[in-house]
Coordinates of C-alpha atoms in Angstrom, one line a residue:
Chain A
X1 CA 6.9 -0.5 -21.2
X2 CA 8.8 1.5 -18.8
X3 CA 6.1 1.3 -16.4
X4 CA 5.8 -2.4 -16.6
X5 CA 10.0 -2.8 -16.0
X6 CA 8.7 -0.6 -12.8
X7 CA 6.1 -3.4 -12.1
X8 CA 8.8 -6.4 -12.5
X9 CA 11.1 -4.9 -10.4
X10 CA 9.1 -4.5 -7.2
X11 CA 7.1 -7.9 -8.1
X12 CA 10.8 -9.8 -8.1
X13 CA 12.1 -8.2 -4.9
X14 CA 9.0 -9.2 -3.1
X15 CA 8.7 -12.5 -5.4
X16 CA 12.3 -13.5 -3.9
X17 CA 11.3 -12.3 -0.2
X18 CA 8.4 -15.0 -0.5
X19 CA 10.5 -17.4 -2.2
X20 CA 12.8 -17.1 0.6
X21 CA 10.9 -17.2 3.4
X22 CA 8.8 -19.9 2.1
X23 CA 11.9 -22.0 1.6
X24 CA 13.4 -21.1 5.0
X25 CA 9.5 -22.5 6.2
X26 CA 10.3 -25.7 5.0
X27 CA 13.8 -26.2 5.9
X28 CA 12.4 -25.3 9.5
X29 CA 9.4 -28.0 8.6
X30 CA 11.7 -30.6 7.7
X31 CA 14.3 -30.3 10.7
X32 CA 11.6 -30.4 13.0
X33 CA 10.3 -33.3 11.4
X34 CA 13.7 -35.2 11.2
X35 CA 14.2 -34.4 14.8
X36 CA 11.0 -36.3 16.0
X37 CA 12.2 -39.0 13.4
X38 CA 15.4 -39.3 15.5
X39 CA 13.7 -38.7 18.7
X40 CA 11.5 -41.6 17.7
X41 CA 14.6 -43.8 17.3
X42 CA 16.7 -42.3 20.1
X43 CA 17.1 -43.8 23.4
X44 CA 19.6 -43.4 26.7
X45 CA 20.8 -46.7 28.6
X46 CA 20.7 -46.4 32.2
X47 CA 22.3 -49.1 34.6
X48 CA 21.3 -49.4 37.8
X49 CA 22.5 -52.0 41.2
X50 CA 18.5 -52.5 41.6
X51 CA 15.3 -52.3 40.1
X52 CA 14.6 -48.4 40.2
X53 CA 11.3 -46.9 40.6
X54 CA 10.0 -46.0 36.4
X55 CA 7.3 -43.9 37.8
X56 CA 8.9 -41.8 40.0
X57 CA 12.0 -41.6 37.8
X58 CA 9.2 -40.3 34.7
X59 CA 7.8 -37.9 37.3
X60 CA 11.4 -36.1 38.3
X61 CA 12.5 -36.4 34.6
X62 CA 9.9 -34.4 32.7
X63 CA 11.9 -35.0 29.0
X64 CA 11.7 -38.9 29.7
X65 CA 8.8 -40.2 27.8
X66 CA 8.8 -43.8 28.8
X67 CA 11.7 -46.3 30.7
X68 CA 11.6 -49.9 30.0
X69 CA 13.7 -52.1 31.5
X70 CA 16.1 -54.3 29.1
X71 CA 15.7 -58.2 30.3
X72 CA 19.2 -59.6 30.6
X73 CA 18.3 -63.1 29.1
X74 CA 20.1 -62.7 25.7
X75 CA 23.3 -62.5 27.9
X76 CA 22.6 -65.3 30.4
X77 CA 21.3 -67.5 27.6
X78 CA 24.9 -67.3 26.4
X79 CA 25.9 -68.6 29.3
X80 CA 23.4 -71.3 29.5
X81 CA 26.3 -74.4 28.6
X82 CA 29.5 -72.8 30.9
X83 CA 27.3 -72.5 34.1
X84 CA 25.3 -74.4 36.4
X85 CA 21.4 -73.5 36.8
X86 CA 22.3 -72.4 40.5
X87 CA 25.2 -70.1 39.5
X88 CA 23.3 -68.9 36.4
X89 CA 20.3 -67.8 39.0
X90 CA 22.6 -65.9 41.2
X91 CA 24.6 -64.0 38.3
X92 CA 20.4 -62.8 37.6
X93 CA 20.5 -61.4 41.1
X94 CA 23.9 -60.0 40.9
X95 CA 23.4 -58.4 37.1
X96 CA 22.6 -54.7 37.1
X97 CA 19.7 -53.6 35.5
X98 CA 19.7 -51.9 32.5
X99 CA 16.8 -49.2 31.5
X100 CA 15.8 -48.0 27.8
X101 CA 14.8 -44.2 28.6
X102 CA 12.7 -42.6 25.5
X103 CA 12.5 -39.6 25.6
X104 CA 9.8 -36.5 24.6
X105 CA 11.5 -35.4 21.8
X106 CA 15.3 -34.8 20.2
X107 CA 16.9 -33.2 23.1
X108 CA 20.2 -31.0 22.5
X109 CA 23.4 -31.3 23.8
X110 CA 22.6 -29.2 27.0
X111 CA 19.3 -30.8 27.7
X112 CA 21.3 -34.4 27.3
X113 CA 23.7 -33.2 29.8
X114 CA 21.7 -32.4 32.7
X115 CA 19.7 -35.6 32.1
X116 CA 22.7 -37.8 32.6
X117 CA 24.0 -35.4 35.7
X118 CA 20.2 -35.8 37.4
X119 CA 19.9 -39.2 36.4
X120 CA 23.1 -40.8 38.3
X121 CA 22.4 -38.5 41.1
X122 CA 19.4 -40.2 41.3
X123 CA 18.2 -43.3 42.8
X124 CA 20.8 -46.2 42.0
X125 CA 21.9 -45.4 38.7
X126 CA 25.6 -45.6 38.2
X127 CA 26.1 -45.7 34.3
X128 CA 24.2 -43.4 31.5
X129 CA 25.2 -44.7 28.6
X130 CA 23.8 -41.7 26.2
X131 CA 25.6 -42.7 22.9
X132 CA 26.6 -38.7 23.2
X133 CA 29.7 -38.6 19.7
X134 CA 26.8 -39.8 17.7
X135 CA 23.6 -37.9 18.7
X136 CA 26.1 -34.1 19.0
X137 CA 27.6 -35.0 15.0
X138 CA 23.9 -35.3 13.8
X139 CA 22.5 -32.7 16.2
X140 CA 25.2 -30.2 15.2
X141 CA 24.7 -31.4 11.5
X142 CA 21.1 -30.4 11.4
X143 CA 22.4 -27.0 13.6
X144 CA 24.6 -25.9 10.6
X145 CA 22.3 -27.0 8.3
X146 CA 19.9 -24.6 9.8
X147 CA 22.6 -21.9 10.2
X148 CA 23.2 -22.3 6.6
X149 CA 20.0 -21.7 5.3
X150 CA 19.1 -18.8 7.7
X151 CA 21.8 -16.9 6.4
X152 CA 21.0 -18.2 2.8
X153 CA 17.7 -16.7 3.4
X154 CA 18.9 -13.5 5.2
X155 CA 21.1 -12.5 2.6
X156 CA 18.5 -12.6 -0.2
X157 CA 16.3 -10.6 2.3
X158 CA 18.9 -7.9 3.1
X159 CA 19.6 -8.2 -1.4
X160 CA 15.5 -7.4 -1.9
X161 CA 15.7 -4.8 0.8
X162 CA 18.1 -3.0 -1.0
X163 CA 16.6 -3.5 -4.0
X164 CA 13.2 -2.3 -2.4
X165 CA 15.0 0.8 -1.7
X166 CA 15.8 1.6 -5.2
X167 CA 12.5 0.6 -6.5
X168 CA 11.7 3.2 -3.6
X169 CA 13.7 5.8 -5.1
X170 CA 12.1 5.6 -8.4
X171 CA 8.5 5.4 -7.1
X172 CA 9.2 8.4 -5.0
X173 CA 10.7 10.2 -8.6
X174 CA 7.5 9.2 -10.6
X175 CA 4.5 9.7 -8.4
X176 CA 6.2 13.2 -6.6
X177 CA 4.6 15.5 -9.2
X178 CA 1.5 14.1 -9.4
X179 CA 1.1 14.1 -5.5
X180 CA 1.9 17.7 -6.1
X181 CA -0.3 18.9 -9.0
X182 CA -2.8 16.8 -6.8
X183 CA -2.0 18.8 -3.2
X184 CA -2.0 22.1 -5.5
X185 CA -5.7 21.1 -5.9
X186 CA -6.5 20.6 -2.2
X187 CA -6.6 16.5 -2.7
X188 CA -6.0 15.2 0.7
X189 CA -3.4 12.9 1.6
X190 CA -5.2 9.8 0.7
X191 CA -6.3 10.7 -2.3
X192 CA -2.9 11.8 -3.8
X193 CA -1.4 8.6 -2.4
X194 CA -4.7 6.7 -3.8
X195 CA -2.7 5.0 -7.0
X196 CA 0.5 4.9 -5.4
X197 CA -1.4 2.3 -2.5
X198 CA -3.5 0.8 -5.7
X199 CA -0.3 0.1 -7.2
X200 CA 1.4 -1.3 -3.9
X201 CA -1.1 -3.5 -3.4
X202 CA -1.2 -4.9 -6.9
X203 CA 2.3 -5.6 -7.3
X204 CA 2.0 -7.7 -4.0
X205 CA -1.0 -9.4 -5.2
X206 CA 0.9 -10.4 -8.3
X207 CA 4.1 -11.1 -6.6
X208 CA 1.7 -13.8 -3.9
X209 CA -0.1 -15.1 -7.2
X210 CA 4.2 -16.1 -8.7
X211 CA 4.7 -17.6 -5.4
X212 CA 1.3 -19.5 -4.8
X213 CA 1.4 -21.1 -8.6
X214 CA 5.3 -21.7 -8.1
X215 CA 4.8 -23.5 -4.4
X216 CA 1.7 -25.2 -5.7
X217 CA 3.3 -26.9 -8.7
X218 CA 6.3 -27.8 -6.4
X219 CA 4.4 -29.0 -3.7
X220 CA 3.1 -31.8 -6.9
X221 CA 6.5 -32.6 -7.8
X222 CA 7.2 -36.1 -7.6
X223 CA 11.1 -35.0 -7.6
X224 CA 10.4 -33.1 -4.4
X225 CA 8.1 -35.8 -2.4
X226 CA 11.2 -38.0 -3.3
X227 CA 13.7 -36.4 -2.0
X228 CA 11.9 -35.9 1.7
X229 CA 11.0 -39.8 1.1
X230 CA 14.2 -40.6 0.9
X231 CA 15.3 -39.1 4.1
X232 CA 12.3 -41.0 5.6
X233 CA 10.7 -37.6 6.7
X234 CA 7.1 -36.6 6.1
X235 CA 6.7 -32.5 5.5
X236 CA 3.9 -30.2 4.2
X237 CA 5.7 -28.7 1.3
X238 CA 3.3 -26.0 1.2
X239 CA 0.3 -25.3 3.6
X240 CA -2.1 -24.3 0.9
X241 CA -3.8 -22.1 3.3
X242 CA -1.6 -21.2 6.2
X243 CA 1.2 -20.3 4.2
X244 CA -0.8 -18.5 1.2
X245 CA -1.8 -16.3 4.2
X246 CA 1.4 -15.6 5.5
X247 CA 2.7 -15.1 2.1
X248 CA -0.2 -12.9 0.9
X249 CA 0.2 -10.8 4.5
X250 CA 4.0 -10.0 4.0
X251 CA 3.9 -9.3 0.6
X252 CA 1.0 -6.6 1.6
X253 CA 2.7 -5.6 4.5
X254 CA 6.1 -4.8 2.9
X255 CA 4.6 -3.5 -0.9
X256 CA 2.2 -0.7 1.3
X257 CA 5.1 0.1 3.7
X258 CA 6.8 1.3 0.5
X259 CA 3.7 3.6 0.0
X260 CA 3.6 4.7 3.0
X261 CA 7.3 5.8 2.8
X262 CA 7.1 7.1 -0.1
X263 CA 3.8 9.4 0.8
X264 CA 6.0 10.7 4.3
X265 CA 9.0 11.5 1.9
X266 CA 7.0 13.3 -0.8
X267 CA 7.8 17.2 -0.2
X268 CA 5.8 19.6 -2.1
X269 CA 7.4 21.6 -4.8
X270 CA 7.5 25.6 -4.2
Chain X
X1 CA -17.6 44.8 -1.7
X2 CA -16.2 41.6 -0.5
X3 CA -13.0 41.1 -0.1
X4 CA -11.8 38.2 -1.2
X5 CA -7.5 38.6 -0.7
X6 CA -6.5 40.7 2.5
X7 CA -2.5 41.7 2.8
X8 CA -1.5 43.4 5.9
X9 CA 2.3 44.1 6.6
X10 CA 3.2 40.9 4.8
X11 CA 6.6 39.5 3.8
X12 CA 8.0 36.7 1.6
X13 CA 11.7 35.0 1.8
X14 CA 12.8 32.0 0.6
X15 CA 15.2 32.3 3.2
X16 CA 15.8 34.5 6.3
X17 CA 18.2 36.8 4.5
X18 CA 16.8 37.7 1.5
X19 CA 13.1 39.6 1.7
X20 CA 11.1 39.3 -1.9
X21 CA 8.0 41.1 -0.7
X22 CA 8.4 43.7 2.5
X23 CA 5.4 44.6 4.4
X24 CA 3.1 44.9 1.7
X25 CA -0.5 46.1 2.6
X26 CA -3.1 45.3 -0.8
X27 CA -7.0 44.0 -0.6
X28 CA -8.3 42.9 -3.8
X29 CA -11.9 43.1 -4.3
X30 CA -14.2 39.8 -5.5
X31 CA -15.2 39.5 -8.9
X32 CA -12.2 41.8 -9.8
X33 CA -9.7 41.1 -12.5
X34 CA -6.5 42.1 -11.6
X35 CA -2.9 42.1 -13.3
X36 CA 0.4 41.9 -11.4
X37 CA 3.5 42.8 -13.2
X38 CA 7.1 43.8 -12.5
X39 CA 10.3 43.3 -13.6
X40 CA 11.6 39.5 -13.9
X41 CA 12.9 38.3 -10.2
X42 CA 11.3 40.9 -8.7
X43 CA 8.2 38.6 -6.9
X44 CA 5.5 38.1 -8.6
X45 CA 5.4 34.4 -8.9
X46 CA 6.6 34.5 -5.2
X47 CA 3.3 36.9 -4.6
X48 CA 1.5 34.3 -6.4
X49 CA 2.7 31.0 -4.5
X50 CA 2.1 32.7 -1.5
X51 CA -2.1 33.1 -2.6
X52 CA -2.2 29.3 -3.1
X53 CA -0.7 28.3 0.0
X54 CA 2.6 27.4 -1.2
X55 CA 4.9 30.1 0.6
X56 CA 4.1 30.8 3.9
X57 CA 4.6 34.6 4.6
X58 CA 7.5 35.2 6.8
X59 CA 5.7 37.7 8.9
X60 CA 2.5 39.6 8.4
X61 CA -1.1 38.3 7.1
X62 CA -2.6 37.3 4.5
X63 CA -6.4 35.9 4.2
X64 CA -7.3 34.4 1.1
X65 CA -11.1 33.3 0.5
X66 CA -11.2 33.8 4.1
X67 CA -8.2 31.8 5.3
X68 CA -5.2 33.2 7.2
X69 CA -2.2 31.6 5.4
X70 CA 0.2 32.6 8.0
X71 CA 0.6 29.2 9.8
X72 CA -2.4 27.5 7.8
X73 CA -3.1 23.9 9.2
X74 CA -2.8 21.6 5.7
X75 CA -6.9 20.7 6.0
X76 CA -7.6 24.5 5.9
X77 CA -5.2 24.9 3.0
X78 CA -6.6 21.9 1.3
X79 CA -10.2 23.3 1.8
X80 CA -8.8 26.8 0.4
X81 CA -7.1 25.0 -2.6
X82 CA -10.7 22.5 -3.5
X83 CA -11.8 26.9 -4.6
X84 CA -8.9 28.1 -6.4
X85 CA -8.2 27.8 -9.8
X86 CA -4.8 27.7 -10.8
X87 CA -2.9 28.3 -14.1
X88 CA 1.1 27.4 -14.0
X89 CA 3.8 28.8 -16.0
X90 CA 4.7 25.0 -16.6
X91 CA 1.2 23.4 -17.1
X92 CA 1.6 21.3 -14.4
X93 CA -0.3 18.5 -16.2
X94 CA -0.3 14.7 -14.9
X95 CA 1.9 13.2 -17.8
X96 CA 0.7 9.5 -17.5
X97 CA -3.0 11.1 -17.5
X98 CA -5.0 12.0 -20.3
X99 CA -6.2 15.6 -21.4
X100 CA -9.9 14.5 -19.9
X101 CA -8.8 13.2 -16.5
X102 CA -6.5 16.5 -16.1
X103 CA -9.3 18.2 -16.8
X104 CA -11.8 16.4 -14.4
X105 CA -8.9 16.5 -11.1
X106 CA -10.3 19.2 -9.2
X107 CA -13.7 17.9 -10.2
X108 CA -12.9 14.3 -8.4
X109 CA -11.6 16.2 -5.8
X110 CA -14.6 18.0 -4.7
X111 CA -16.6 14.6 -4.9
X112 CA -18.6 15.8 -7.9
X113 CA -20.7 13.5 -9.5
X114 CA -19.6 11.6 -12.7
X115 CA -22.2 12.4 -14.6
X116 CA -21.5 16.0 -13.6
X117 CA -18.3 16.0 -14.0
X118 CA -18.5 14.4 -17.8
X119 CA -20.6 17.0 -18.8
X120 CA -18.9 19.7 -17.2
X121 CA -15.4 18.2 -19.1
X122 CA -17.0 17.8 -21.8
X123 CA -18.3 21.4 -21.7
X124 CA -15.1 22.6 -21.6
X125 CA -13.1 20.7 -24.3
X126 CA -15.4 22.5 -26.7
X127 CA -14.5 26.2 -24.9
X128 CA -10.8 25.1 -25.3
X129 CA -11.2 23.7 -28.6
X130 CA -9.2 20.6 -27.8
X131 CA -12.3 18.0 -28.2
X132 CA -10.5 15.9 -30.6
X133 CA -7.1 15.6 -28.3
X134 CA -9.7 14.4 -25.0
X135 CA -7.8 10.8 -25.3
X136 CA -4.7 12.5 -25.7
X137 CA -1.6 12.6 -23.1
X138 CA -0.4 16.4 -22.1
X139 CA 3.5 15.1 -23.6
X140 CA 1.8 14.8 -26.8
X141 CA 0.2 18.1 -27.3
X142 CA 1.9 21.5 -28.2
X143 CA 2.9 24.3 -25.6
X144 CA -0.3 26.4 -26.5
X145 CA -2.8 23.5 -26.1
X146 CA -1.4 22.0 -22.9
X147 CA -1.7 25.3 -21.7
X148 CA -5.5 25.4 -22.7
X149 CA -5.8 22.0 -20.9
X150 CA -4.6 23.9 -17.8
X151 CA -6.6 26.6 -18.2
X152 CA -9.9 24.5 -18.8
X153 CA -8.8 22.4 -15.1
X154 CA -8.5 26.2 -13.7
X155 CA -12.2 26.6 -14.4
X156 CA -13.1 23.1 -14.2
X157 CA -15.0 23.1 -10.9
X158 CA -16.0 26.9 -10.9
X159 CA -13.3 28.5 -8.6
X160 CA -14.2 32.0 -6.6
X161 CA -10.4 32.9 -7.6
X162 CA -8.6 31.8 -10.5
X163 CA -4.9 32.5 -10.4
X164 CA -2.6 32.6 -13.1
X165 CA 1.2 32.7 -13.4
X166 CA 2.2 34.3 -16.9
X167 CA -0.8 32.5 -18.7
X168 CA 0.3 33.3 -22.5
X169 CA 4.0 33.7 -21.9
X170 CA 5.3 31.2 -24.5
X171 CA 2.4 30.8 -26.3
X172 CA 1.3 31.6 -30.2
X173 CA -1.7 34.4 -30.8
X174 CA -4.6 31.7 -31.3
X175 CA -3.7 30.2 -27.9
X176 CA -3.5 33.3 -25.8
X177 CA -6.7 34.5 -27.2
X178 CA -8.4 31.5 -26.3
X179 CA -7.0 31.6 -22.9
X180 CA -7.8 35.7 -22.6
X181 CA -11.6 34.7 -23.9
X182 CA -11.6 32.4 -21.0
X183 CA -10.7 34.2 -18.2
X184 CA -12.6 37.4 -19.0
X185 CA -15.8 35.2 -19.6
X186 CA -14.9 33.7 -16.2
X187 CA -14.7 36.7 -14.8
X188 CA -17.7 38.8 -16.6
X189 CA -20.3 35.7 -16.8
X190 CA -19.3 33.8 -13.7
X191 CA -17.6 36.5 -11.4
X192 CA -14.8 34.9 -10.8
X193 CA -12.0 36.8 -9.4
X194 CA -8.9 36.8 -11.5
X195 CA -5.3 37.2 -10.8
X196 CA -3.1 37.0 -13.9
X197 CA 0.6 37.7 -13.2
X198 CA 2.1 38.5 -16.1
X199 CA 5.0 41.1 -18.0
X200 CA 2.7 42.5 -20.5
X201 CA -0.8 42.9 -20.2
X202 CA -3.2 42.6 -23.3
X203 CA -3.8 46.1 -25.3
X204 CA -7.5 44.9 -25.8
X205 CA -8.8 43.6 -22.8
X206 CA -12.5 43.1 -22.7
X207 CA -13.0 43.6 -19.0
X208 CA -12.5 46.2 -16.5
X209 CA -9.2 45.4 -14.5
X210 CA -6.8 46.9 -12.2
X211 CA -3.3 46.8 -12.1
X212 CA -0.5 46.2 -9.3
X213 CA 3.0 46.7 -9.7
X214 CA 5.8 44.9 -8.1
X215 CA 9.2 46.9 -7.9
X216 CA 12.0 46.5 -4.6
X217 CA 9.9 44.2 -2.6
X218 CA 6.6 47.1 -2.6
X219 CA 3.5 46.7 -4.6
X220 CA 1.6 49.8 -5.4
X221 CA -1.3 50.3 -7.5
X222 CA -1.0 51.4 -10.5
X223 CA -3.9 54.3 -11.7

């Protein structure tokens, strides 16, 4: 019973490092898919005197994905009753042109910035019109959002580290004599610290098997496929095998790190 | 005759100002059983740590089975260790292992077979008397037979020196006898060399032995 309280401790500290990271995985996922979502429906207005080059203005802009020119007719068409046909023809030629800019992909404030500043150095544009208050409230939403999380998920990790630690403590308490009685006996090192990595490794097998079964019956939720629905984003809840991988690897990683410090703290007994 | 220990000038310290043994010069013959004795704290289970490897001498030399001790690498001292057979004061069983797999630990440690090494346990649960406590864990057997569960490890993978740290100290008549039987059949049948530290040695010993004594940091034969 004892040993099995043992077990459960170091399977939740590493069960709530996986949960963690998998969770800071998909908050990552789903603000990168959100951002091509509003890159997708984000554009810049440029006005220009004259018709403007699109090539050349694609070429010296590398974050511009395509520029199409807005037709003025909606305006003029307005017009149509006020104003003669000849005056209506030379208010075409006097209009400036204005250019729908899409761009590559969500940029940040920064990036918007020195668009703008290149842009009306360039060419004949005298007006971006970038729509800047909206895109920086929901850039710098998604930003604390982010913020939020990571420090969500670096607090549990610093938590389970400490809590590794203890577990540490213990192990080192409980398998010290027998690495002793077994170095008495001229075992090497490998075979003293044989159960302690047998047990390492088990615990993290058991704490990826938790966290593959949990992530698994998640990713089936229909609760959870709602809830990115109703943002309109599409995310992989759980990459059955990249992430099992990942999962599996730092659950291995950090279980026979606690072996091995436990095999370079173990003193032998005089 | 072989030698199988070799002390020239050695000393043992726990720590640099207190000298346990000072510059003591002894050779013990193989095959011999010998008894150490002395007053308590005056060094004989420091004498003894210092045979398996667990006390480096603070100066001097000491070869055991052929190994200089002073500034042993740990493979040579493992290798050293893989031949000894040691009894503790304490047992020094595995607690969460059963009486067989104490048993069978130096066994797995020298790689010997499984069917060898069943046998071999099996073997020695009957010398030890302690066949019907195999499945047994050492917590839940008395003082005298986890001490014979010691003793049958010690002899477990047929040591050249079997070293033992006050054997019988605590331990009720039936239980020391066994654990006499064993060592002087280990040493008359198998020629094992013994080293028993001990305060009182047995009135009817079966075998021929000789005795050191430990008294101010010197050991000196005694005739």
């Amino acid at each position: 019973m004892k040993s099995f309280k043992n077990h459960l401790s170091l399977v939740i500290a590493l069960l709530s490092i996986l949960f963690s990271l998998q969770i800071f995985t998909i908050v990552e996922r789903s603000i990168d898919a959100y951002k091509e979502n509003l890159a997708t429906n984000y554009a810049l207005v440029a006005v220009a005197q004259k018709r403007i080059d699109v090539k050349s203005l694609i070429r010296a802009n590398p974050l511009v994905e395509d520029v199409e020119q807005l037709s003025p007719d909606a305006v003029i068409k307005r017009l149509n009753g006020s104003m003669s046909k000849k005056n209506i023809e030379l208010l075409k030629l006097t209009l400036p042109k204005f250019y729908k800019l899409k761009l590559k992909h969500y940029p940040t404030p920064q990036e918007l910035e020195e668009l703008s500043a290149k842009l009306l150095r360039s060419q004949s544009i005298n007006k971006v019109e970038s729509f800047t208050k909206t895109h920086d409230t929901t850039y710098k939403l998604l930003l604390l959002f982010k913020t939020v999380v990571s420090v969500f998920a670096f607090t549990v990790l610093l938590v389970t580290v400490l809590l590794i630690f203890k577990e540490l403590r213990i192990w080192q308490f409980q398998h010290n004599e027998r690495m002793s009685i077994m170095g008495l006996f001229g075992a090497p090192v490998w075979l003293r610290s044989a159960v302690l990595f047998r047990l390492a490794i088990v615990d993290a097998i058991i704490a990826f098997l938790l966290a593959f079964a949990l992530f698994m019956y998640l990713s089936t939720t229909e609760w959870v496929h709602k809830q990115f629905e109703s943002i309109g984003i599409e995310v992989i809840f759980f990459d059955t095998l990249h992430d099992s991988l990942i999962m599996l690897g730092v659950a291995l990683a950090i279980s026979i790190l606690l072996a091995v410090f436990i095999v370079l703290g173990h003193k032998e007994e005089v | 005759m072989d030698k199988v220990i070799v002390a020239k000038d050695l000393s043992l310290a726990y720590s640099d100002d207190e000298t346990i043994i000072n510059k003591a010069n002894f050779s013990i013959d193989s095959g011999s059983f010998v008894f150490i004795t002395g007053a308590s704290g005056s060094g004989k289970s420091t004498l003894l740590k210092s045979l398996y490897g667990a006390l480096k001498p603070k100066e001097g030399s000491l070869v055991v089975g052929g190994v200089e001790l002073n500034g042993v690498s740990s493979s040579k001292l493992n290798f050293l260790r893989k031949h000894l057979g040691i009894v503790f004061q304490d047992y020094k069983l595995v607690k969460e292992w059963t009486v067989e797999k104490n048993i069978m630990l130096p066994l797995i440690i020298n790689g010997y077979d499984k069917s060898v090494t069943q046998n071999q346990v099996d073997s020695l649960l009957k010398h030890v008397k302690l066949r019907h406590q195999a499945a047994k864990y050492p917590p839940e057997l008395s003082g005298g037979e986890q001490q014979r569960v010691a003793m049958a490890r010690a002899l477990a993978h047929n040591p050249i020196l079997i070293l033992a740290d006050e054997p019988t100290g605590n331990l009720d008549d039936y239980s020391s006898q066994v654990i006499w039987n064993l060592l002087e059949g280990a040493n008359e049948q198998l020629k094992t060399t013994v080293i028993v530290v001990t305060h009182h040695i047995p009135e009817t010993m079966g075998v021929r032995y000789k005795h050191y004594h430990i008294e101010f940091g010197a050991i000196r034969e005694v005739l």
